[in-house]
mmCIF file of C-alpha atoms in Angstrom:
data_model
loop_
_atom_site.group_PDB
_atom_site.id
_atom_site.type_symbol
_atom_site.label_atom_id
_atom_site.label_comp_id
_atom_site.label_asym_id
_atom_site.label_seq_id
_atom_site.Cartn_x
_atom_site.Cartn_y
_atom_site.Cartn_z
ATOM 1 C CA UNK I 169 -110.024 -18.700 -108.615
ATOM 2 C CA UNK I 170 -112.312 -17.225 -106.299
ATOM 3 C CA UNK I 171 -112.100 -18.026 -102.526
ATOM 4 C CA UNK I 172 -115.508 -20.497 -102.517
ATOM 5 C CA UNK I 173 -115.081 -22.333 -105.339
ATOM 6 C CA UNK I 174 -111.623 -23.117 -103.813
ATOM 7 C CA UNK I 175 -113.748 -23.988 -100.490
ATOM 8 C CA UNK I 176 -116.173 -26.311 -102.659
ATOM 9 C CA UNK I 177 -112.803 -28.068 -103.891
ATOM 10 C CA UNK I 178 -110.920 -28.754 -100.789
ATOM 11 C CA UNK I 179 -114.313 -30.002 -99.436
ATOM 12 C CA UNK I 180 -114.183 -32.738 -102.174
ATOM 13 C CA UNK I 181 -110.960 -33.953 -101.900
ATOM 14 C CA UNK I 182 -109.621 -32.193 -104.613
ATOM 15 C CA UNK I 183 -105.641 -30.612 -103.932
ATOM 16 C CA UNK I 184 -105.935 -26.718 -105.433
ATOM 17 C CA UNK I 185 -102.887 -24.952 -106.655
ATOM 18 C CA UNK I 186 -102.902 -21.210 -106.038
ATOM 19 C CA UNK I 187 -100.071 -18.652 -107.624
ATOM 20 C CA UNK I 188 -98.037 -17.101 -105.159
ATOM 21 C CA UNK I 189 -99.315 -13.881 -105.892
ATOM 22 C CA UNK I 190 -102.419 -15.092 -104.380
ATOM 23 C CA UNK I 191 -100.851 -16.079 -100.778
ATOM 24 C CA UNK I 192 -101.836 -14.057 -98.417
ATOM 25 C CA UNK I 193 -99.100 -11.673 -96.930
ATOM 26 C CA UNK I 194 -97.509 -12.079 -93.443
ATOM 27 C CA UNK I 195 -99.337 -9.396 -91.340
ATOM 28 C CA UNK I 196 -96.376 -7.283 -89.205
ATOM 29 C CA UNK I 197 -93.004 -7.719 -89.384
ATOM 30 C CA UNK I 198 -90.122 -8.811 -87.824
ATOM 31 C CA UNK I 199 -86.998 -6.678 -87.068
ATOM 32 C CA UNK I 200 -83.976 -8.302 -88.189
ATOM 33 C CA UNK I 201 -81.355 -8.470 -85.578
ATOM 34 C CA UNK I 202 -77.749 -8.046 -85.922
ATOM 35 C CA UNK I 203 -75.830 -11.037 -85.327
ATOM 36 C CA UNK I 204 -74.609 -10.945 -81.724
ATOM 37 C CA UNK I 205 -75.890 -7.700 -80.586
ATOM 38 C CA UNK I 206 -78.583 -7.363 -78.231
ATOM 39 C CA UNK I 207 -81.835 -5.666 -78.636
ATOM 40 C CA UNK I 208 -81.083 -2.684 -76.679
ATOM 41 C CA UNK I 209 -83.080 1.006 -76.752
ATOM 42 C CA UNK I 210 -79.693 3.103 -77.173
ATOM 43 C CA UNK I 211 -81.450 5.939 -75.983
ATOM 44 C CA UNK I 212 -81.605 4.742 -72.519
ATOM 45 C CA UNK I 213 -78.049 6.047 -70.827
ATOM 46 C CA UNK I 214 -76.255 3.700 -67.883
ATOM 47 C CA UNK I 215 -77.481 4.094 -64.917
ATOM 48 C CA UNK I 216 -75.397 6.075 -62.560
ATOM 49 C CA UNK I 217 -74.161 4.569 -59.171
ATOM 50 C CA UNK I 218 -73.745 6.809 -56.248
ATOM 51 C CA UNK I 219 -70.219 6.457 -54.366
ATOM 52 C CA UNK I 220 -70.467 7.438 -50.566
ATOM 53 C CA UNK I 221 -67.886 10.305 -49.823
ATOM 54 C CA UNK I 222 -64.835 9.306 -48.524
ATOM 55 C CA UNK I 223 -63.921 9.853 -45.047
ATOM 56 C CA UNK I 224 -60.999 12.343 -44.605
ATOM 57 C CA UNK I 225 -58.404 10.641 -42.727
ATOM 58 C CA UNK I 226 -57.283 12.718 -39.842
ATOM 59 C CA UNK I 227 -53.384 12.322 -39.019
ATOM 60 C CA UNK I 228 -52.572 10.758 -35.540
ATOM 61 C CA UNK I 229 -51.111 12.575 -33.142
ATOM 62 C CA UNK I 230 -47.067 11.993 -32.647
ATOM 63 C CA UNK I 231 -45.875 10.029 -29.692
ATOM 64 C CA UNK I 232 -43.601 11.402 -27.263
ATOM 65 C CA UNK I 233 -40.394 9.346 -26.412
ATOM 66 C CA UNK I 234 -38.913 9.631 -23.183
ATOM 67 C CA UNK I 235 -37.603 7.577 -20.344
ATOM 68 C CA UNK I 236 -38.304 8.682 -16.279
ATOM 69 C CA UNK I 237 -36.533 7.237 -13.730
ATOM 70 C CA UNK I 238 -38.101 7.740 -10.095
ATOM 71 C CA UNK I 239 -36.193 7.504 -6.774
ATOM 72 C CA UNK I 240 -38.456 7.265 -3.491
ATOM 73 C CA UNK I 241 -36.288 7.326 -0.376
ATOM 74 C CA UNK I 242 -38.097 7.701 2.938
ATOM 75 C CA UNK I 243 -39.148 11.485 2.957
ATOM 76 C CA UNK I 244 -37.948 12.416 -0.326
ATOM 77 C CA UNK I 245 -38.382 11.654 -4.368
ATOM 78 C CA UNK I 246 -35.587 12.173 -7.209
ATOM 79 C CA UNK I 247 -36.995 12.152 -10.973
ATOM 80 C CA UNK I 248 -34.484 11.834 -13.669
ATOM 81 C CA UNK I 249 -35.038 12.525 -17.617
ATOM 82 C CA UNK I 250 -33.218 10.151 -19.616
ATOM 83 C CA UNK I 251 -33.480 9.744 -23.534
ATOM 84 C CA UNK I 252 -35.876 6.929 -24.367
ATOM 85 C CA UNK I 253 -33.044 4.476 -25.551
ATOM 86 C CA UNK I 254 -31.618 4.579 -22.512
ATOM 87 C CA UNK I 255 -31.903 1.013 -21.056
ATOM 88 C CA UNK I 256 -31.599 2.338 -17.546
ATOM 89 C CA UNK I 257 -30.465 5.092 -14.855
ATOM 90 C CA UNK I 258 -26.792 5.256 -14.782
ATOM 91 C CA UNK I 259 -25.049 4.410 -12.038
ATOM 92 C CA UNK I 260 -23.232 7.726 -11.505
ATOM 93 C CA UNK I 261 -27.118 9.196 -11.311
ATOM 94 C CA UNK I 262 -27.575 6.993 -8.434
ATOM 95 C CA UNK I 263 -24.842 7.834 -6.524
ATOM 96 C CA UNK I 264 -25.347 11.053 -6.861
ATOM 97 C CA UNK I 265 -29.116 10.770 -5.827
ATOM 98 C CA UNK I 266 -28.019 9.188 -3.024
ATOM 99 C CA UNK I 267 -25.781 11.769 -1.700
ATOM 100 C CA UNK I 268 -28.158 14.352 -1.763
ATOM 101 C CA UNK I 269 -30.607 11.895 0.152
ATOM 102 C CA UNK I 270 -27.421 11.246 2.904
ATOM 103 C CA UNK I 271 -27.014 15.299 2.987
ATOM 104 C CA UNK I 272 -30.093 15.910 3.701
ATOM 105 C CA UNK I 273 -31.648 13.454 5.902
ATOM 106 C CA UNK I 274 -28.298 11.859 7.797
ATOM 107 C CA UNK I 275 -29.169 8.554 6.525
ATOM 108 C CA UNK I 276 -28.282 6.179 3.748
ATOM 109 C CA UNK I 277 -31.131 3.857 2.398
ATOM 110 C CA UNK I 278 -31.928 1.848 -0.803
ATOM 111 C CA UNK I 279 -34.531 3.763 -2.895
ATOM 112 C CA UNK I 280 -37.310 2.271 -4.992
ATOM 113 C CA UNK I 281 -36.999 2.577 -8.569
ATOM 114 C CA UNK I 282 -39.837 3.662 -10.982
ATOM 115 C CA UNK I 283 -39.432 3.753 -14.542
ATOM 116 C CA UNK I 284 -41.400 5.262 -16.668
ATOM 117 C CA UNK I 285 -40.725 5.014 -20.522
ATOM 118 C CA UNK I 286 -42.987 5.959 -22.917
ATOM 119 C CA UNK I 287 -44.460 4.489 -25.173
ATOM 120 C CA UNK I 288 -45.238 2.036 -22.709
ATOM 121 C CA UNK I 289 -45.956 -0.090 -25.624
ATOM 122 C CA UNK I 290 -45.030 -0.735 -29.290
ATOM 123 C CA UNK I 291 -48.126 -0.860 -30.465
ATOM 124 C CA UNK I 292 -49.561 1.415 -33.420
ATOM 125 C CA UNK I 293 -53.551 1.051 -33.000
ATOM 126 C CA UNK I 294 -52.951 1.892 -29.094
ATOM 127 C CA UNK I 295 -52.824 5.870 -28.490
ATOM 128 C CA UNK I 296 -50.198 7.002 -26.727
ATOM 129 C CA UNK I 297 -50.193 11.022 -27.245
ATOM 130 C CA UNK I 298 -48.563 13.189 -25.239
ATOM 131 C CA UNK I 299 -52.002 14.232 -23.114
ATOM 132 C CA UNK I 300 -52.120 10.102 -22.553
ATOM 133 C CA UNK I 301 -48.340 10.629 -21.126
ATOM 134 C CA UNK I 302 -48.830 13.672 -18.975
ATOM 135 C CA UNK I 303 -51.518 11.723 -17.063
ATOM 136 C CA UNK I 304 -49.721 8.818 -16.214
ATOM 137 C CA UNK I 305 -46.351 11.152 -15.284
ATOM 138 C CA UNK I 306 -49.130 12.599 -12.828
ATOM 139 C CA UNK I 307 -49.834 9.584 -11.330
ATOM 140 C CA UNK I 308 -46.501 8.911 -10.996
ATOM 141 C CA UNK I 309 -45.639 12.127 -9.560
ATOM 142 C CA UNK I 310 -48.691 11.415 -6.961
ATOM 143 C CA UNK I 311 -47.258 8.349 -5.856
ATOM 144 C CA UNK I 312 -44.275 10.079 -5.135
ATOM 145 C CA UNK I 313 -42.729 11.006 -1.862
ATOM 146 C CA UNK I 314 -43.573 14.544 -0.449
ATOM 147 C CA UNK I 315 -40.690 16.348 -1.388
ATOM 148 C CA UNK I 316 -39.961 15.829 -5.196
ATOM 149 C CA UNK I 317 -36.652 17.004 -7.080
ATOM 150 C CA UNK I 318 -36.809 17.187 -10.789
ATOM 151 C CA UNK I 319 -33.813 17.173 -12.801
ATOM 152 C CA UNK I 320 -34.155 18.919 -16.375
ATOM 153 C CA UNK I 321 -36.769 21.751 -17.372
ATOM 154 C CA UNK I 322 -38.163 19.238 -20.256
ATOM 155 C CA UNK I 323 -40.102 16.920 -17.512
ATOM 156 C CA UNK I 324 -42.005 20.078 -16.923
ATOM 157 C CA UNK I 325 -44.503 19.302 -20.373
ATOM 158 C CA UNK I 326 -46.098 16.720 -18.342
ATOM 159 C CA UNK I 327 -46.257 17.581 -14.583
ATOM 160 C CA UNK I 328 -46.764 21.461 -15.010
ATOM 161 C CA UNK I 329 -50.072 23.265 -16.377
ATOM 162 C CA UNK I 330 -47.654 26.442 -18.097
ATOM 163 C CA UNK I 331 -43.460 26.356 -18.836
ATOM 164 C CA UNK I 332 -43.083 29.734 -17.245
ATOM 165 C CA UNK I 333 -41.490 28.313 -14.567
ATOM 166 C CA UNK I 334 -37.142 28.448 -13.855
ATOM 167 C CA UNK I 335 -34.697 26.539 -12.270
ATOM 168 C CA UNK I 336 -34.430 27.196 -8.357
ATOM 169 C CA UNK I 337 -38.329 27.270 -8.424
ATOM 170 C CA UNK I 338 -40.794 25.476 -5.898
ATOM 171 C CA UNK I 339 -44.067 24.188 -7.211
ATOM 172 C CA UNK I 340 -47.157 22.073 -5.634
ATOM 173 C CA UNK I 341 -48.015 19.624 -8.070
ATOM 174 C CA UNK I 342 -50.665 16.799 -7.101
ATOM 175 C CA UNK I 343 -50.107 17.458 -3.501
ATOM 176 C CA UNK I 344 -46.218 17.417 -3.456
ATOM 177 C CA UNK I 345 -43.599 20.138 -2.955
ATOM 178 C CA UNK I 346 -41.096 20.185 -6.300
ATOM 179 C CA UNK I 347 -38.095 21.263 -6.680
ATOM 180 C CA UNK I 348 -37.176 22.097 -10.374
ATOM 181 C CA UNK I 349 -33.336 21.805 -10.805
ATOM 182 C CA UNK I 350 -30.905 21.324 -14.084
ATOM 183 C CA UNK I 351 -30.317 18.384 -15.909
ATOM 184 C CA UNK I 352 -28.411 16.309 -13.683
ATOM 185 C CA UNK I 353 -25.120 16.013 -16.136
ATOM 186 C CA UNK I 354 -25.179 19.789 -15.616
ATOM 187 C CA UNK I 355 -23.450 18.897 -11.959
ATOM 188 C CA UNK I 356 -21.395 16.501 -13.397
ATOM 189 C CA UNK I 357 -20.103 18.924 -15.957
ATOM 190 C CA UNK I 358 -19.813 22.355 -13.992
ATOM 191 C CA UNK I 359 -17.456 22.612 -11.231
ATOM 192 C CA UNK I 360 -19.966 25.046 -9.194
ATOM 193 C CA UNK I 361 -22.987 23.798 -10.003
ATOM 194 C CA UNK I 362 -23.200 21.219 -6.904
ATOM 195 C CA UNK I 363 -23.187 24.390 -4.935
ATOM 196 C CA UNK I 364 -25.599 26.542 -6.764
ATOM 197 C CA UNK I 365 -27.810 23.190 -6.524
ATOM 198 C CA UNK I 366 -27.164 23.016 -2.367
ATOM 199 C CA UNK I 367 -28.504 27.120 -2.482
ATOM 200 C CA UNK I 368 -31.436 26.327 -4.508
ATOM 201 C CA UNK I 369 -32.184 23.543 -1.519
ATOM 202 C CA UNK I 370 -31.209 25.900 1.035
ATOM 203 C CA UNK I 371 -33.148 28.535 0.120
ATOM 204 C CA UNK I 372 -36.409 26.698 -0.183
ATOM 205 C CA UNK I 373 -35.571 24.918 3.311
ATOM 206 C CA UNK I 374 -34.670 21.504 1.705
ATOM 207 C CA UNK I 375 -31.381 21.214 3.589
ATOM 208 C CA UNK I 376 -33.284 21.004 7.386
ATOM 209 C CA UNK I 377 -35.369 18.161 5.984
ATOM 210 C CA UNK I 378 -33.480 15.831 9.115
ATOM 211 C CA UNK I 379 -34.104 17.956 11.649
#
């Protein structure tokens, strides 16, 4: 049946019948899609996300431990070295501080006490290196009175710019004449050490310090 007679017929009413041959075909197609997948170009690759670097973590300093117990009689300063789980200066320390203030000066007095220990607090995020100790142990030492003994080479680290320095030796450290001596249980433990300590005074003038 050609296409215009068919025109004519559907013009009149009339319902016309065509073989399927004769349907027109669908013009394209359509892609059949896998159940469930997605219509993805597999060529494209995923994109790639950029990580900053990270940040090398730089190890913290250690923190010192230590416990310094100041004396300040009228004219003259004692600074002991005690290990930093020490709760305080023993009394045998103070009695012996106290003779050496009597020997040289002719008087007895009550000192002031200054502790130092370090770290001053238990705190992790807070730095407390050993620089940060040596510049309070400055202070310390400046609010000191003018004549300073030290007892123990160790307290050196903080109060002295170099460690070349020995036992017997006079210093001037933030305005104040120190004496560097031995650890203090060194003159409880050797019988002659008092008087090697009493030279070391003597020699530096200490022992006139009441005249």
């Amino acid at each position: 049946m050609s296409d215009m007679r068919g025109e004519y017929l559907n013009e009149m009413g009339i319902e016309v019948w065509r073989l399927r041959s004769e349907l027109p075909s669908q013009q394209g197609s359509v892609e059949r899609l896998s159940s469930g997948q997605p219509n993805v170009d597999q060529s494209l690759e995923p994109a790639q996300v950029d990580h900053p670097p990270a940040k090398a973590v730089s190890p913290k300093a250690p923190v010192p431990k230590f416990l310094f117990c100041f004396l300040d009689y009228d004219s003259l300063s004692l600074l002991f070295s005690l290990p930093s789980n020490s709760i305080s200066l023993p009394a045998d320390y103070r009695v012996f501080a106290d003779d050496i203030n009597l020997a040289l000066f002719g008087k007895k007095i009550i000192p002031r006490t200054r502790d130092l220990r370090w770290p001053m607090v238990q705190a992790a995020h807070i730095q407390q290196t050993k620089e940060d100790a040596r510049e309070v142990v400055l202070q310390k030492v400046k609010q000191s009175r003018e004549r300073l003994i030290v007892f123990g080479v160790e307290v050196l680290t903080y109060i002295a710019e170099s460690r070349g320095q020995e036992i017997g030796q006079s210093l001037e450290i933030q305005g104040k004449k120190v004496l560097l001596v031995n650890d203090v249980q060194h003159y409880f433990d050797e019988a002659h050490a008092k008087k090697q300590l009493w030279q070391h005074l003597h020699l530096w003038g200490w022992d006139r310090g009441y005249e």
